[in-house]
C-alpha positions as a printed Julia matrix, in Angstrom:
460×3 Matrix{Float64}:
   7.46  -106.51   -6.6
  10.29  -106.74   -9.06
   9.11  -103.87  -10.84
   8.82  -101.78   -7.75
  12.46  -102.81   -6.58
  14.03  -101.59   -9.88
  13.24   -97.9    -9.49
  14.38   -98.28   -5.84
  17.6    -99.8    -6.91
  18.24   -97.21   -9.53
  17.57   -94.51   -6.96
  20.04   -96.12   -4.7
  22.58   -96.37   -7.4
  22.19   -92.74   -8.11
  22.47   -91.78   -4.71
  25.72   -93.73   -4.34
  26.98   -92.23   -7.62
  26.43   -88.78   -6.16
  28.11   -89.66   -3.01
  31.13   -91.04   -4.95
  31.09   -87.9    -6.97
  31.06   -85.83   -3.82
  33.98   -88.06   -2.41
  35.89   -87.67   -5.68
  35.46   -83.94   -5.52
  36.53   -83.55   -1.94
  39.61   -85.62   -2.69
  40.33   -83.62   -5.69
  40.09   -80.51   -3.59
  42.35   -82.0    -1.04
  44.9    -82.84   -3.71
  44.66   -79.12   -5.01
  45.14   -78.0    -1.32
  48.23   -80.43   -1.02
  49.59   -79.23   -4.32
  49.4    -75.62   -3.26
  51.02   -76.38   -0.03
  53.88   -78.25   -1.83
  54.14   -75.34   -4.24
  54.55   -72.91   -1.38
  56.99   -75.17    0.41
  59.05   -75.38   -2.87
  59.05   -71.68   -3.18
  60.25   -71.41    0.34
  63.05   -73.82   -0.35
  64.04   -71.93   -3.49
  64.09   -68.62   -1.54
  61.24   -66.84   -2.99
  59.5    -67.34    0.4
  61.73   -67.61    3.42
  60.14   -69.55    6.21
  62.82   -68.53    8.76
  62.13   -64.83    7.76
  58.49   -65.16    8.69
  59.13   -67.04   11.77
  61.74   -64.67   13.02
  59.68   -61.71   11.9
  56.93   -62.89   14.29
  59.32   -64.03   17.06
  61.24   -60.69   17.11
  62.01   -59.9    20.61
  61.29   -56.43   22.1
  63.97   -55.81   24.68
  64.28   -52.84   26.85
  67.58   -50.83   26.77
  68.94   -52.42   29.98
  67.99   -56.06   28.84
  69.67   -55.26   25.43
  72.93   -54.22   27.31
  72.63   -57.5    29.36
  72.3    -59.64   26.42
  74.98   -58.03   24.18
  77.58   -56.98   27.02
  77.16   -59.02   30.11
  76.23   -62.31   28.54
  79.68   -63.25   27.36
  82.67   -63.91   29.7
  85.03   -62.59   26.92
  83.64   -59.08   27.59
  85.54   -59.12   30.85
  88.32   -57.78   28.57
  86.3    -54.62   27.54
  87.92   -52.4    30.18
  91.4    -52.89   28.57
  90.34   -50.58   25.84
  89.72   -47.56   27.98
  92.95   -48.53   30.11
  94.91   -48.41   26.92
  93.76   -44.87   26.24
  94.6    -43.72   29.84
  98.02   -45.33   29.47
  98.57   -43.66   26.23
  98.03   -40.14   27.89
  99.6    -40.69   31.29
 102.48   -43.02   30.82
 103.16   -42.93   27.0
 104.37   -46.51   26.99
 104.0    -47.85   23.27
 104.38   -51.39   24.14
 101.74   -51.24   26.9
  99.37   -49.16   24.82
  99.72   -51.78   21.89
  99.11   -54.64   24.29
  96.1    -53.2    25.99
  94.54   -52.05   22.69
  95.02   -55.48   21.23
  93.36   -57.15   24.14
  90.53   -54.51   24.18
  89.85   -55.11   20.46
  89.52   -58.86   21.02
  85.87   -58.87   22.53
  84.73   -56.17   20.22
  85.65   -58.38   17.17
  83.67   -61.17   18.72
  80.62   -59.04   19.63
  80.72   -57.72   16.14
  80.3    -61.33   14.96
  77.45   -61.85   17.45
  75.42   -58.64   16.41
  76.03   -59.72   12.62
  74.71   -63.1    13.41
  71.74   -61.69   15.1
  71.1    -59.46   12.09
  71.52   -62.47    9.78
  68.3    -63.97   11.35
  66.18   -61.24    9.55
  67.88   -61.74    6.17
  68.43   -64.82    3.99
  71.42   -67.23    4.52
  73.41   -65.64    1.54
  72.99   -62.24    2.81
  73.77   -63.3     6.3
  76.87   -64.87    5.01
  77.95   -61.73    3.22
  77.17   -59.73    6.38
  79.42   -62.2     8.4
  82.18   -61.78    6.16
  81.91   -57.96    5.83
  81.68   -57.17    9.65
  83.97   -60.08   10.42
  86.59   -58.14    8.57
  85.83   -54.52    9.49
  88.4    -54.69   12.17
  91.2    -55.41    9.57
  89.72   -52.6     7.31
  89.52   -50.0     9.9
  93.17   -50.79   11.13
  94.43   -50.72    7.46
  92.76   -47.26    6.85
  94.27   -45.8     9.91
  97.66   -47.2     9.02
  97.34   -45.88    5.62
  96.57   -42.35    6.9
  99.77   -42.73    8.87
 101.88   -43.87    5.77
 102.55   -47.25    7.0
 101.98   -49.12    3.68
 103.99   -52.26    4.68
 101.76   -52.71    7.88
  98.74   -52.39    5.7
 100.05   -55.05    3.32
 101.22   -57.43    5.95
  98.17   -57.0     8.2
  95.87   -58.01    5.21
  98.13   -60.8     4.25
  98.18   -62.13    7.65
  94.42   -61.99    7.89
  94.19   -64.21    4.6
  96.71   -66.61    5.92
  95.03   -66.87    9.31
  91.61   -67.55    7.89
  92.78   -70.22    5.45
  95.17   -72.06    7.76
  94.38   -71.36   11.46
  90.51   -70.71   11.24
  89.78   -73.51    8.6
  92.22   -75.93   10.23
  90.7    -75.36   13.84
  87.22   -75.83   12.3
  88.29   -79.18   10.46
  90.15   -80.4    13.59
  87.09   -79.76   16.15
  84.62   -81.01   13.8
  86.67   -84.05   13.09
  87.06   -84.83   16.7
  83.32   -84.56   17.36
  82.43   -86.64   14.33
  85.6    -88.99   14.28
  83.64   -91.92   13.16
  83.04   -90.32    9.77
  84.46   -87.82    7.23
  82.53   -84.55    7.21
  81.23   -83.61    3.76
  80.87   -79.99    2.13
  79.85   -78.92   -1.31
  82.79   -79.6    -3.61
  81.48   -77.29   -6.42
  81.36   -74.23   -4.07
  84.8    -75.0    -2.68
  86.36   -75.15   -6.32
  84.86   -71.85   -7.21
  86.19   -70.28   -3.94
  89.67   -71.93   -4.73
  89.57   -70.29   -8.23
  88.89   -66.78   -6.79
  91.75   -67.05   -4.35
  94.1    -68.16   -7.22
  92.78   -65.11   -9.1
  93.68   -62.85   -6.02
  97.28   -64.5    -5.99
  97.61   -63.65   -9.78
  96.78   -59.89   -8.97
  99.33   -59.78   -6.07
 102.0    -61.91   -7.77
 102.44   -60.1   -11.19
 103.38   -56.59   -9.67
 106.13   -58.4    -7.58
 107.36   -60.31  -10.62
 107.42   -57.03  -12.55
 109.54   -55.3    -9.73
 112.05   -58.22   -9.05
 112.58   -58.88  -12.77
 113.43   -55.21  -13.5
 111.34   -55.3   -16.53
 109.19   -52.1   -15.89
 108.69   -49.68  -18.99
 108.85   -46.76  -16.52
 110.83   -47.7   -13.45
 108.93   -47.03  -10.2
 105.61   -46.13  -11.9
 104.82   -49.19  -14.02
 104.38   -51.32  -10.99
 102.01   -48.82   -9.32
 100.06   -48.35  -12.33
  99.65   -52.1   -12.96
  98.57   -52.59   -9.24
  95.88   -49.92   -9.46
  94.65   -51.42  -12.64
  94.65   -54.91  -11.26
  92.84   -53.61   -8.26
  89.96   -52.2   -10.23
  89.66   -55.62  -12.11
  89.51   -57.45   -8.85
  86.9    -55.23   -7.5
  84.8    -55.95  -10.65
  85.4    -59.65  -10.25
  84.31   -59.49   -6.63
  81.11   -57.58   -7.55
  80.53   -60.32  -10.33
  81.16   -62.95   -7.5
  78.33   -61.47   -5.3
  75.92   -61.21   -8.27
  76.81   -65.1    -9.07
  76.38   -65.85   -5.44
  73.07   -63.81   -4.68
  71.32   -64.28   -8.0
  72.65   -66.89  -10.54
  73.43   -69.6    -7.91
  70.92   -68.84   -5.28
  69.41   -72.49   -5.52
  72.58   -73.93   -4.25
  72.91   -71.74   -1.37
  69.15   -72.15   -0.48
  69.81   -75.93   -0.53
  72.68   -75.12    2.04
  69.96   -73.38    4.23
  67.61   -76.43    3.83
  70.46   -78.79    5.06
  71.03   -76.42    8.0
  67.51   -76.58    8.95
  67.29   -80.14    8.75
  70.41   -80.44   11.0
  68.79   -78.04   13.49
  65.57   -80.17   13.51
  67.57   -83.39   13.84
  69.51   -81.91   16.94
  66.42   -80.58   18.51
  67.77   -77.07   18.61
  65.45   -74.04   18.09
  67.69   -71.04   17.48
  65.86   -67.58   17.79
  67.24   -64.01   17.71
  67.85   -62.62   20.94
  67.69   -58.99   19.84
  65.62   -57.24   17.44
  66.79   -55.99   13.89
  67.21   -52.38   14.84
  68.9    -53.34   17.95
  71.44   -55.41   15.91
  72.06   -52.39   13.61
  72.54   -49.95   16.57
  74.86   -52.32   18.2
  76.87   -52.78   15.0
  77.32   -49.11   14.66
  78.54   -48.63   18.2
  80.99   -51.48   18.2
  82.42   -50.28   14.74
  82.88   -46.82   16.25
  84.63   -48.14   19.38
  86.78   -50.47   17.17
  87.85   -47.32   15.01
  88.82   -45.39   18.1
  90.87   -48.24   19.61
  92.47   -48.89   16.18
  94.0    -45.44   16.04
  95.84   -45.99   19.29
  96.87   -49.64   18.13
  98.33   -48.47   14.88
 100.17   -45.61   16.48
 101.8    -47.99   19.04
 102.98   -50.7    16.51
 106.46   -49.27   15.85
 107.2    -48.51   19.55
 106.01   -51.98   20.55
 108.24   -53.56   18.0
 111.36   -51.66   19.39
 110.45   -52.32   23.22
 109.67   -55.98   22.7
 112.39   -56.54   20.07
 109.81   -58.47   17.79
 109.87   -57.79   14.07
 106.95   -55.48   12.8
 106.26   -58.28   10.23
 105.37   -60.76   12.99
 103.21   -58.23   14.79
 101.36   -57.34   11.46
 101.03   -60.92   10.01
 100.45   -63.03   13.11
  99.18   -60.82   16.12
  96.88   -58.39   14.63
  94.86   -60.81   12.34
  94.54   -63.16   15.2
  92.54   -60.67   17.05
  90.73   -59.48   14.01
  89.76   -62.86   13.22
  88.29   -63.76   16.64
  84.71   -63.72   15.38
  85.39   -65.98   12.37
  87.36   -68.31   14.4
  84.63   -68.83   17.01
  81.88   -69.17   14.36
  83.69   -71.42   11.97
  84.59   -73.93   14.93
  80.78   -73.65   16.19
  79.44   -74.64   12.76
  81.89   -77.42   12.33
  80.94   -78.86   15.57
  77.36   -78.87   14.7
  78.3    -80.64   11.33
  77.44   -77.7     9.25
  80.73   -77.58    7.35
  79.52   -75.73    4.37
  78.77   -72.78    6.77
  82.31   -73.11    8.22
  83.81   -73.01    4.72
  81.63   -69.92    3.95
  82.86   -68.12    7.1
  86.75   -69.05    6.76
  87.09   -69.18    3.02
  84.6    -66.49    2.25
  86.38   -64.07    4.57
  89.71   -64.78    2.79
  88.05   -64.22   -0.43
  86.67   -60.89    0.56
  89.96   -59.67    2.08
  91.95   -60.72   -1.04
  89.47   -59.56   -3.87
  87.65   -56.66   -2.02
  89.75   -55.22    1.03
  93.14   -55.49   -0.61
  92.26   -53.69   -3.81
  90.0    -51.28   -1.9
  92.94   -50.2     0.17
  94.84   -49.57   -3.06
  92.15   -47.33   -4.33
  91.91   -45.56   -0.92
  95.55   -44.89   -0.87
  95.4    -43.63   -4.55
  92.78   -41.13   -3.2
  95.05   -40.26   -0.1
  97.97   -39.76   -2.31
  99.7    -42.8    -0.82
 101.65   -45.2    -3.14
  99.85   -48.4    -1.9
 100.48   -51.16   -4.34
  99.87   -54.91   -4.77
 103.57   -55.76   -4.52
 103.76   -57.56   -1.24
 107.45   -58.34   -1.77
 108.88   -61.65   -2.68
 108.82   -63.53    0.75
 105.11   -62.57    1.57
 103.81   -63.32   -1.91
 105.54   -66.79   -1.95
 103.82   -67.45    1.38
 100.45   -66.59    0.0
 101.03   -68.55   -3.15
 101.88   -71.8    -1.41
  99.18   -71.34    1.23
  96.42   -71.17   -1.43
  97.75   -74.21   -3.31
  97.92   -76.18   -0.11
  94.32   -75.16    0.94
  92.99   -75.82   -2.7
  94.63   -79.49   -2.31
  92.77   -80.01    0.83
  89.46   -78.89   -0.48
  89.53   -80.72   -3.78
  87.98   -84.0    -2.31
  84.99   -82.33   -0.58
  85.53   -84.06    2.61
  87.31   -83.16    5.97
  88.48   -84.85    9.23
  90.58   -83.91   12.15
  93.76   -85.02   10.46
  93.33   -82.42    7.59
  92.71   -79.72   10.33
  95.75   -80.73   12.2
  97.92   -80.36    9.04
  96.43   -76.86    8.28
  97.26   -75.8    11.83
 100.79   -77.08   11.71
 101.11   -75.26    8.33
 100.19   -71.98   10.15
 102.81   -72.72   12.9
 105.5    -72.8    10.2
 104.32   -69.52    8.69
 104.34   -67.79   12.12
 107.86   -69.2    12.71
 108.89   -67.83    9.43
 107.69   -64.35   10.11
 109.21   -64.29   13.61
 112.62   -64.81   12.05
 112.0    -62.59    9.0
 113.23   -59.06    8.87
 111.68   -56.89    6.5
 114.28   -54.62    4.73
 111.61   -52.08    3.87
 110.79   -51.6     7.47
 114.27   -51.76    8.93
 115.15   -48.19    8.46
 111.91   -46.98    9.99
 112.46   -49.26   13.05
 115.83   -48.04   13.49
 114.76   -44.34   13.3
 111.92   -45.04   15.99
 114.46   -46.79   18.24
 116.89   -43.91   18.06
 114.04   -41.38   18.69
 113.11   -43.47   21.74
 116.59   -43.62   23.02
 116.86   -39.69   22.39
 113.75   -39.31   24.53
 115.08   -41.53   27.38
 118.37   -39.6    27.35
 116.57   -36.15   27.64
 114.33   -37.54   30.34
 117.33   -38.75   32.33
 119.18   -35.44   31.88
 116.46   -33.07   32.84
């Protein structure tokens, strides 16, 4: 009996061993499958595979033309201001009142700037977070770029300089301040945190832009030019080319060399969305977004021509300095998209995205749009330079220093936001009482011509 049981026990052990081997193999296969899934997830986090891209590629909506118009045009209450654009054109040809044309054009451009930001946000769903951020900065500043090109075409170099300067100041003080303030009120029990390393790099780029704008002004006011009148212009053009190269290197650094840090921002944003229970999907398709961007950009270009043409007449009829109109009023309209986006991200505790919108827009204007306008003016035969004059350059320098100090800790709260907003009010009051000597003669000539027109109209 014992001899009969031994082979049975051996057979049972062999069967148990085979079962264990099968279990080990199946477990090993499960581990391999898990490892492949974790590798795929890590590749997605690093940006090689974008989960949001695949999600939104499958969830891309297919809207009809009428539904697309309803989503883009009729879904926002701010679009009630859209008829002011055609009304400005009618007033220009029927009444020819520069003040009303300027005011109506300014109001009409406001919803267009916001819709440009919306279409860019929809297009960013189909790209990565870095490319989406660059698209936001690019089309968020397309209003200022178009206005600047039209002003250059009319020879209004000081309007170009002051409009771009005002856009930088508005983004750094007003937009960022409102984002800090609103985010701090929502999350008042804690300090909001953002990436300190990226903020330091951005502050360095802003200081480089100040260097490029400061040196031509110093050269002019110290009367140390080798060739009077031409050395300042040559230095501005050379510095503009260097700044464009630096901005291209910054884009390469952001897209390629440091993509891991920006993909980490995307991961944090996705975690915040999951925690809040929000599921954000695109409302329009990729080609719809591209078509709407083209239409809105063309409409902004049309209105910008009437806006720029009415600036001097509005300054005379309203008795407001052109510097205040250029530095304060125009950038507030142009930065409507950035303003709304930065506040929205801050109230969702996505402060890195708010910084990317506000500071990223300031970097693009100072490192790309300003030198690009110098190069465009060079091609047009206009003497557009980087000498923004002493008052404006000092404003920019102090503003960059103040913002750099606020960003160095990597935290924000509503008090920091309030301080930035109050600093912007000081800047606005300063330009309201500032009279630009380089524009005084042009305004007087415009005022005398308006008086002459009134005299001839009353006489005949």
